Amino acid sequence: MPLTVPGPAAFVMVALSQFPLWVVMGITGPNELGYRWSVTPDGLQGRMNTTIRSLNRAAIVIGAPPGGFLAVAIGYRTALWVGIAGFALVALAMAISPFRHARYADALEPNPEPDLTVG
């Protein structure tokens, strides 16, 4: 996106730059959700989904104002490159962390089922 130039080709360039993101989200979304569902006890499914949605929405609400201020202060192209660098750093951190090797069997450790009764 930071390489997009003004003019009639801008729409095509933006669409082409977003296409890989759409593909990756379509591939990873169901896998991520399936994993979360498989490791979350049935009684906590609603709470888990609510927490994930709240965190996603909060990230947007918290990140949008600083991103806008950064774009105004240093220019939108530079701000986009800063965002790209941030995503690259997070991807690198996740790639070298134990999170990458999480498996369903790891979640099956003999932990007692939480007591979900309201009492």
Short mmCIF file of N, CA and C in Angstrom, two decimals:
data_model
loop_
_atom_site.label_atom_id
_atom_site.label_comp_id
_atom_site.label_asym_id
_atom_site.label_seq_id
_atom_site.Cartn_x
_atom_site.Cartn_y
_atom_site.Cartn_z
N MET A 1 0.79 -1.20 0.00
CA MET A 1 0.00 0.00 0.00
C MET A 1 0.84 1.27 0.00
N PRO A 2 1.96 1.29 0.71
CA PRO A 2 2.73 2.54 0.67
C PRO A 2 3.32 2.85 -0.70
N LEU A 3 3.35 1.88 -1.58
CA LEU A 3 3.90 2.09 -2.93
C LEU A 3 2.85 2.58 -3.92
N THR A 4 1.60 2.67 -3.49
CA THR A 4 0.52 3.11 -4.39
C THR A 4 0.75 4.54 -4.84
N VAL A 5 0.52 4.78 -6.11
CA VAL A 5 0.69 6.13 -6.68
C VAL A 5 -0.69 6.72 -6.98
N PRO A 6 -0.81 8.04 -6.94
CA PRO A 6 -2.10 8.66 -7.27
C PRO A 6 -2.46 8.43 -8.73
N GLY A 7 -3.74 8.42 -9.01
CA GLY A 7 -4.20 8.27 -10.38
C GLY A 7 -5.15 7.10 -10.53
N PRO A 8 -5.52 6.81 -11.76
CA PRO A 8 -6.50 5.75 -12.01
C PRO A 8 -6.02 4.36 -11.57
N ALA A 9 -4.74 4.14 -11.57
CA ALA A 9 -4.22 2.82 -11.19
C ALA A 9 -4.21 2.60 -9.68
N ALA A 10 -4.51 3.63 -8.92
CA ALA A 10 -4.45 3.52 -7.45
C ALA A 10 -5.38 2.43 -6.93
N PHE A 11 -6.60 2.37 -7.44
CA PHE A 11 -7.56 1.37 -6.97
C PHE A 11 -7.03 -0.04 -7.22
N VAL A 12 -6.51 -0.27 -8.41
CA VAL A 12 -5.97 -1.59 -8.75
C VAL A 12 -4.79 -1.93 -7.85
N MET A 13 -3.92 -0.96 -7.61
CA MET A 13 -2.74 -1.21 -6.76
C MET A 13 -3.15 -1.53 -5.34
N VAL A 14 -4.13 -0.81 -4.82
CA VAL A 14 -4.61 -1.07 -3.46
C VAL A 14 -5.25 -2.46 -3.39
N ALA A 15 -6.08 -2.79 -4.36
CA ALA A 15 -6.73 -4.11 -4.37
C ALA A 15 -5.68 -5.22 -4.45
N LEU A 16 -4.68 -5.05 -5.31
CA LEU A 16 -3.64 -6.07 -5.42
C LEU A 16 -2.80 -6.19 -4.16
N SER A 17 -2.62 -5.08 -3.46
CA SER A 17 -1.84 -5.15 -2.22
C SER A 17 -2.64 -5.79 -1.09
N GLN A 18 -3.97 -5.69 -1.15
CA GLN A 18 -4.80 -6.28 -0.11
C GLN A 18 -5.13 -7.74 -0.38
N PHE A 19 -5.06 -8.18 -1.62
CA PHE A 19 -5.44 -9.54 -1.96
C PHE A 19 -4.69 -10.61 -1.15
N PRO A 20 -3.37 -10.53 -1.01
CA PRO A 20 -2.68 -11.54 -0.19
C PRO A 20 -3.19 -11.57 1.26
N LEU A 21 -3.51 -10.40 1.80
CA LEU A 21 -4.04 -10.35 3.16
C LEU A 21 -5.38 -11.08 3.24
N TRP A 22 -6.25 -10.85 2.26
CA TRP A 22 -7.55 -11.52 2.25
C TRP A 22 -7.38 -13.03 2.16
N VAL A 23 -6.45 -13.48 1.34
CA VAL A 23 -6.22 -14.91 1.19
C VAL A 23 -5.71 -15.52 2.50
N VAL A 24 -4.73 -14.86 3.09
CA VAL A 24 -4.16 -15.38 4.34
C VAL A 24 -5.20 -15.39 5.46
N MET A 25 -6.01 -14.35 5.55
CA MET A 25 -7.05 -14.31 6.58
C MET A 25 -8.07 -15.43 6.36
N GLY A 26 -8.38 -15.72 5.11
CA GLY A 26 -9.31 -16.80 4.81
C GLY A 26 -8.75 -18.17 5.16
N ILE A 27 -7.45 -18.31 5.08
CA ILE A 27 -6.81 -19.58 5.40
C ILE A 27 -6.60 -19.73 6.90
N THR A 28 -6.10 -18.69 7.55
CA THR A 28 -5.75 -18.80 8.96
C THR A 28 -6.93 -18.64 9.90
N GLY A 29 -7.94 -17.88 9.51
CA GLY A 29 -9.07 -17.64 10.40
C GLY A 29 -9.74 -18.92 10.89
N PRO A 30 -10.17 -19.80 10.00
CA PRO A 30 -10.81 -21.04 10.46
C PRO A 30 -9.88 -21.93 11.28
N ASN A 31 -8.60 -21.97 10.92
CA ASN A 31 -7.65 -22.77 11.69
C ASN A 31 -7.49 -22.22 13.11
N GLU A 32 -7.36 -20.91 13.21
CA GLU A 32 -7.22 -20.28 14.52
C GLU A 32 -8.47 -20.53 15.37
N LEU A 33 -9.63 -20.32 14.78
CA LEU A 33 -10.87 -20.51 15.52
C LEU A 33 -11.06 -21.97 15.93
N GLY A 34 -10.75 -22.89 15.02
CA GLY A 34 -10.86 -24.31 15.34
C GLY A 34 -9.95 -24.70 16.49
N TYR A 35 -8.74 -24.17 16.50
CA TYR A 35 -7.82 -24.48 17.60
C TYR A 35 -8.37 -23.94 18.92
N ARG A 36 -8.82 -22.68 18.90
CA ARG A 36 -9.36 -22.09 20.14
C ARG A 36 -10.54 -22.90 20.65
N TRP A 37 -11.43 -23.32 19.75
CA TRP A 37 -12.59 -24.10 20.17
C TRP A 37 -12.17 -25.46 20.72
N SER A 38 -11.14 -26.06 20.12
CA SER A 38 -10.74 -27.39 20.55
C SER A 38 -10.07 -27.39 21.92
N VAL A 39 -9.45 -26.31 22.32
CA VAL A 39 -8.75 -26.28 23.60
C VAL A 39 -9.55 -25.58 24.70
N THR A 40 -10.71 -25.05 24.35
CA THR A 40 -11.54 -24.35 25.33
C THR A 40 -12.68 -25.25 25.77
N PRO A 41 -12.85 -25.45 27.07
CA PRO A 41 -13.98 -26.27 27.54
C PRO A 41 -15.31 -25.69 27.06
N ASP A 42 -16.27 -26.57 26.84
CA ASP A 42 -17.57 -26.16 26.31
C ASP A 42 -18.20 -25.03 27.11
N GLY A 43 -18.11 -25.09 28.42
CA GLY A 43 -18.73 -24.09 29.27
C GLY A 43 -18.08 -22.71 29.19
N LEU A 44 -16.90 -22.63 28.58
CA LEU A 44 -16.19 -21.35 28.47
C LEU A 44 -16.17 -20.81 27.04
N GLN A 45 -16.83 -21.49 26.11
CA GLN A 45 -16.79 -21.07 24.71
C GLN A 45 -17.27 -19.63 24.52
N GLY A 46 -18.39 -19.29 25.13
CA GLY A 46 -18.93 -17.94 24.98
C GLY A 46 -18.00 -16.89 25.55
N ARG A 47 -17.44 -17.17 26.70
CA ARG A 47 -16.51 -16.23 27.33
C ARG A 47 -15.25 -16.05 26.49
N MET A 48 -14.76 -17.16 25.93
CA MET A 48 -13.55 -17.09 25.10
C MET A 48 -13.82 -16.26 23.86
N ASN A 49 -14.94 -16.51 23.19
CA ASN A 49 -15.25 -15.75 21.97
C ASN A 49 -15.47 -14.28 22.28
N THR A 50 -16.14 -13.99 23.39
CA THR A 50 -16.37 -12.59 23.78
C THR A 50 -15.05 -11.90 24.08
N THR A 51 -14.16 -12.57 24.77
CA THR A 51 -12.86 -11.99 25.11
C THR A 51 -12.04 -11.70 23.85
N ILE A 52 -12.00 -12.64 22.93
CA ILE A 52 -11.24 -12.44 21.69
C ILE A 52 -11.81 -11.27 20.91
N ARG A 53 -13.14 -11.20 20.76
CA ARG A 53 -13.75 -10.09 20.02
C ARG A 53 -13.48 -8.76 20.71
N SER A 54 -13.56 -8.75 22.03
CA SER A 54 -13.30 -7.51 22.76
C SER A 54 -11.86 -7.05 22.57
N LEU A 55 -10.91 -7.98 22.63
CA LEU A 55 -9.51 -7.62 22.44
C LEU A 55 -9.26 -7.11 21.02
N ASN A 56 -9.88 -7.74 20.03
CA ASN A 56 -9.73 -7.28 18.64
C ASN A 56 -10.27 -5.86 18.48
N ARG A 57 -11.46 -5.62 19.01
CA ARG A 57 -12.06 -4.28 18.88
C ARG A 57 -11.25 -3.25 19.67
N ALA A 58 -10.76 -3.64 20.83
CA ALA A 58 -9.97 -2.70 21.64
C ALA A 58 -8.68 -2.34 20.93
N ALA A 59 -8.07 -3.28 20.24
CA ALA A 59 -6.84 -2.98 19.50
C ALA A 59 -7.09 -1.92 18.44
N ILE A 60 -8.24 -2.00 17.78
CA ILE A 60 -8.59 -1.00 16.76
C ILE A 60 -8.78 0.36 17.42
N VAL A 61 -9.55 0.38 18.50
CA VAL A 61 -9.85 1.65 19.17
C VAL A 61 -8.58 2.28 19.75
N ILE A 62 -7.69 1.46 20.27
CA ILE A 62 -6.46 1.99 20.87
C ILE A 62 -5.44 2.35 19.81
N GLY A 63 -5.36 1.57 18.73
CA GLY A 63 -4.33 1.80 17.72
C GLY A 63 -4.65 2.85 16.67
N ALA A 64 -5.93 3.09 16.40
CA ALA A 64 -6.29 4.03 15.33
C ALA A 64 -5.86 5.47 15.62
N PRO A 65 -6.11 6.02 16.81
CA PRO A 65 -5.68 7.41 17.03
C PRO A 65 -4.16 7.61 16.91
N PRO A 66 -3.33 6.78 17.55
CA PRO A 66 -1.88 6.97 17.36
C PRO A 66 -1.46 6.80 15.91
N GLY A 67 -2.09 5.87 15.19
CA GLY A 67 -1.77 5.70 13.78
C GLY A 67 -2.12 6.94 12.97
N GLY A 68 -3.27 7.53 13.27
CA GLY A 68 -3.66 8.76 12.58
C GLY A 68 -2.73 9.91 12.89
N PHE A 69 -2.39 10.06 14.16
CA PHE A 69 -1.45 11.13 14.54
C PHE A 69 -0.09 10.91 13.89
N LEU A 70 0.37 9.67 13.83
CA LEU A 70 1.64 9.37 13.20
C LEU A 70 1.60 9.71 11.71
N ALA A 71 0.48 9.39 11.05
CA ALA A 71 0.35 9.69 9.62
C ALA A 71 0.37 11.19 9.38
N VAL A 72 -0.25 11.96 10.26
CA VAL A 72 -0.25 13.41 10.11
C VAL A 72 1.16 13.96 10.36
N ALA A 73 1.83 13.41 11.36
CA ALA A 73 3.13 13.94 11.76
C ALA A 73 4.24 13.59 10.76
N ILE A 74 4.26 12.36 10.25
CA ILE A 74 5.39 11.94 9.40
C ILE A 74 4.97 11.59 7.98
N GLY A 75 3.67 11.64 7.69
CA GLY A 75 3.18 11.29 6.36
C GLY A 75 2.59 9.89 6.34
N TYR A 76 1.56 9.71 5.52
CA TYR A 76 0.88 8.42 5.54
C TYR A 76 1.74 7.29 5.01
N ARG A 77 2.57 7.56 4.01
CA ARG A 77 3.43 6.48 3.48
C ARG A 77 4.42 6.00 4.54
N THR A 78 5.05 6.95 5.22
CA THR A 78 6.02 6.57 6.26
C THR A 78 5.31 5.85 7.40
N ALA A 79 4.11 6.32 7.76
CA ALA A 79 3.35 5.66 8.81
C ALA A 79 2.99 4.23 8.41
N LEU A 80 2.65 4.02 7.15
CA LEU A 80 2.37 2.66 6.69
C LEU A 80 3.62 1.78 6.78
N TRP A 81 4.77 2.33 6.42
CA TRP A 81 6.02 1.56 6.55
C TRP A 81 6.32 1.23 8.01
N VAL A 82 6.03 2.16 8.91
CA VAL A 82 6.21 1.89 10.35
C VAL A 82 5.30 0.74 10.77
N GLY A 83 4.04 0.77 10.30
CA GLY A 83 3.12 -0.31 10.61
C GLY A 83 3.58 -1.65 10.06
N ILE A 84 4.09 -1.63 8.83
CA ILE A 84 4.62 -2.86 8.22
C ILE A 84 5.78 -3.41 9.04
N ALA A 85 6.66 -2.52 9.48
CA ALA A 85 7.80 -2.95 10.31
C ALA A 85 7.30 -3.55 11.63
N GLY A 86 6.27 -2.94 12.20
CA GLY A 86 5.70 -3.48 13.44
C GLY A 86 5.14 -4.87 13.25
N PHE A 87 4.38 -5.08 12.16
CA PHE A 87 3.85 -6.40 11.88
C PHE A 87 4.96 -7.41 11.64
N ALA A 88 6.02 -6.99 10.95
CA ALA A 88 7.14 -7.89 10.69
C ALA A 88 7.83 -8.30 11.99
N LEU A 89 7.98 -7.36 12.91
CA LEU A 89 8.59 -7.69 14.20
C LEU A 89 7.73 -8.66 15.00
N VAL A 90 6.43 -8.45 14.99
CA VAL A 90 5.53 -9.36 15.70
C VAL A 90 5.57 -10.74 15.05
N ALA A 91 5.57 -10.80 13.72
CA ALA A 91 5.65 -12.09 13.03
C ALA A 91 6.94 -12.82 13.38
N LEU A 92 8.04 -12.09 13.43
CA LEU A 92 9.32 -12.69 13.81
C LEU A 92 9.27 -13.21 15.24
N ALA A 93 8.74 -12.41 16.15
CA ALA A 93 8.65 -12.83 17.55
C ALA A 93 7.78 -14.09 17.68
N MET A 94 6.67 -14.14 16.95
CA MET A 94 5.81 -15.32 17.02
C MET A 94 6.49 -16.54 16.39
N ALA A 95 7.26 -16.32 15.33
CA ALA A 95 7.92 -17.43 14.65
C ALA A 95 8.98 -18.09 15.53
N ILE A 96 9.63 -17.33 16.40
CA ILE A 96 10.68 -17.91 17.24
C ILE A 96 10.19 -18.25 18.64
N SER A 97 8.91 -18.02 18.92
CA SER A 97 8.37 -18.30 20.25
C SER A 97 7.79 -19.72 20.30
N PRO A 98 7.56 -20.23 21.49
CA PRO A 98 6.93 -21.55 21.63
C PRO A 98 5.49 -21.57 21.10
N PHE A 99 4.88 -20.41 20.96
CA PHE A 99 3.51 -20.33 20.47
C PHE A 99 3.35 -21.02 19.11
N ARG A 100 4.37 -20.93 18.30
CA ARG A 100 4.32 -21.52 16.96
C ARG A 100 4.15 -23.03 17.01
N HIS A 101 4.58 -23.65 18.08
CA HIS A 101 4.54 -25.10 18.18
C HIS A 101 3.38 -25.59 19.04
N ALA A 102 2.41 -24.73 19.33
CA ALA A 102 1.25 -25.13 20.13
C ALA A 102 0.46 -26.19 19.39
N ARG A 103 0.08 -27.21 20.10
CA ARG A 103 -0.69 -28.29 19.51
C ARG A 103 -1.85 -28.62 20.43
N TYR A 104 -2.88 -29.21 19.85
CA TYR A 104 -4.06 -29.59 20.61
C TYR A 104 -3.69 -30.53 21.76
N ALA A 105 -2.79 -31.47 21.51
CA ALA A 105 -2.40 -32.42 22.55
C ALA A 105 -1.78 -31.71 23.74
N ASP A 106 -1.11 -30.59 23.52
CA ASP A 106 -0.51 -29.84 24.62
C ASP A 106 -1.57 -29.29 25.56
N ALA A 107 -2.74 -29.02 25.02
CA ALA A 107 -3.82 -28.47 25.84
C ALA A 107 -4.54 -29.56 26.62
N LEU A 108 -4.24 -30.81 26.34
CA LEU A 108 -4.92 -31.92 27.01
C LEU A 108 -4.22 -32.38 28.27
N GLU A 109 -3.36 -31.54 28.82
CA GLU A 109 -2.70 -31.87 30.09
C GLU A 109 -3.78 -32.19 31.11
N PRO A 110 -3.50 -33.05 32.06
CA PRO A 110 -4.52 -33.45 33.02
C PRO A 110 -4.89 -32.32 33.99
N ASN A 111 -5.61 -31.34 33.48
CA ASN A 111 -6.13 -30.26 34.32
C ASN A 111 -7.59 -30.54 34.61
N PRO A 112 -8.00 -30.32 35.83
CA PRO A 112 -9.41 -30.57 36.14
C PRO A 112 -10.30 -29.57 35.40
N GLU A 113 -11.48 -30.01 35.03
CA GLU A 113 -12.47 -29.16 34.38
C GLU A 113 -12.89 -28.07 35.39
N PRO A 114 -12.93 -26.81 34.97
CA PRO A 114 -13.31 -25.75 35.92
C PRO A 114 -14.78 -25.90 36.32
N ASP A 115 -15.07 -25.55 37.55
CA ASP A 115 -16.44 -25.59 38.06
C ASP A 115 -17.15 -24.34 37.57
N LEU A 116 -18.11 -24.51 36.68
CA LEU A 116 -18.79 -23.37 36.07
C LEU A 116 -20.17 -23.13 36.68
N THR A 117 -20.45 -23.80 37.77
CA THR A 117 -21.76 -23.61 38.39
C THR A 117 -21.81 -22.27 39.10
N VAL A 118 -22.95 -21.63 39.01
CA VAL A 118 -23.14 -20.36 39.70
C VAL A 118 -23.74 -20.69 41.05
N GLY A 119 -23.09 -20.20 42.06
CA GLY A 119 -23.57 -20.68 43.33
C GLY A 119 -23.55 -19.71 44.38
#
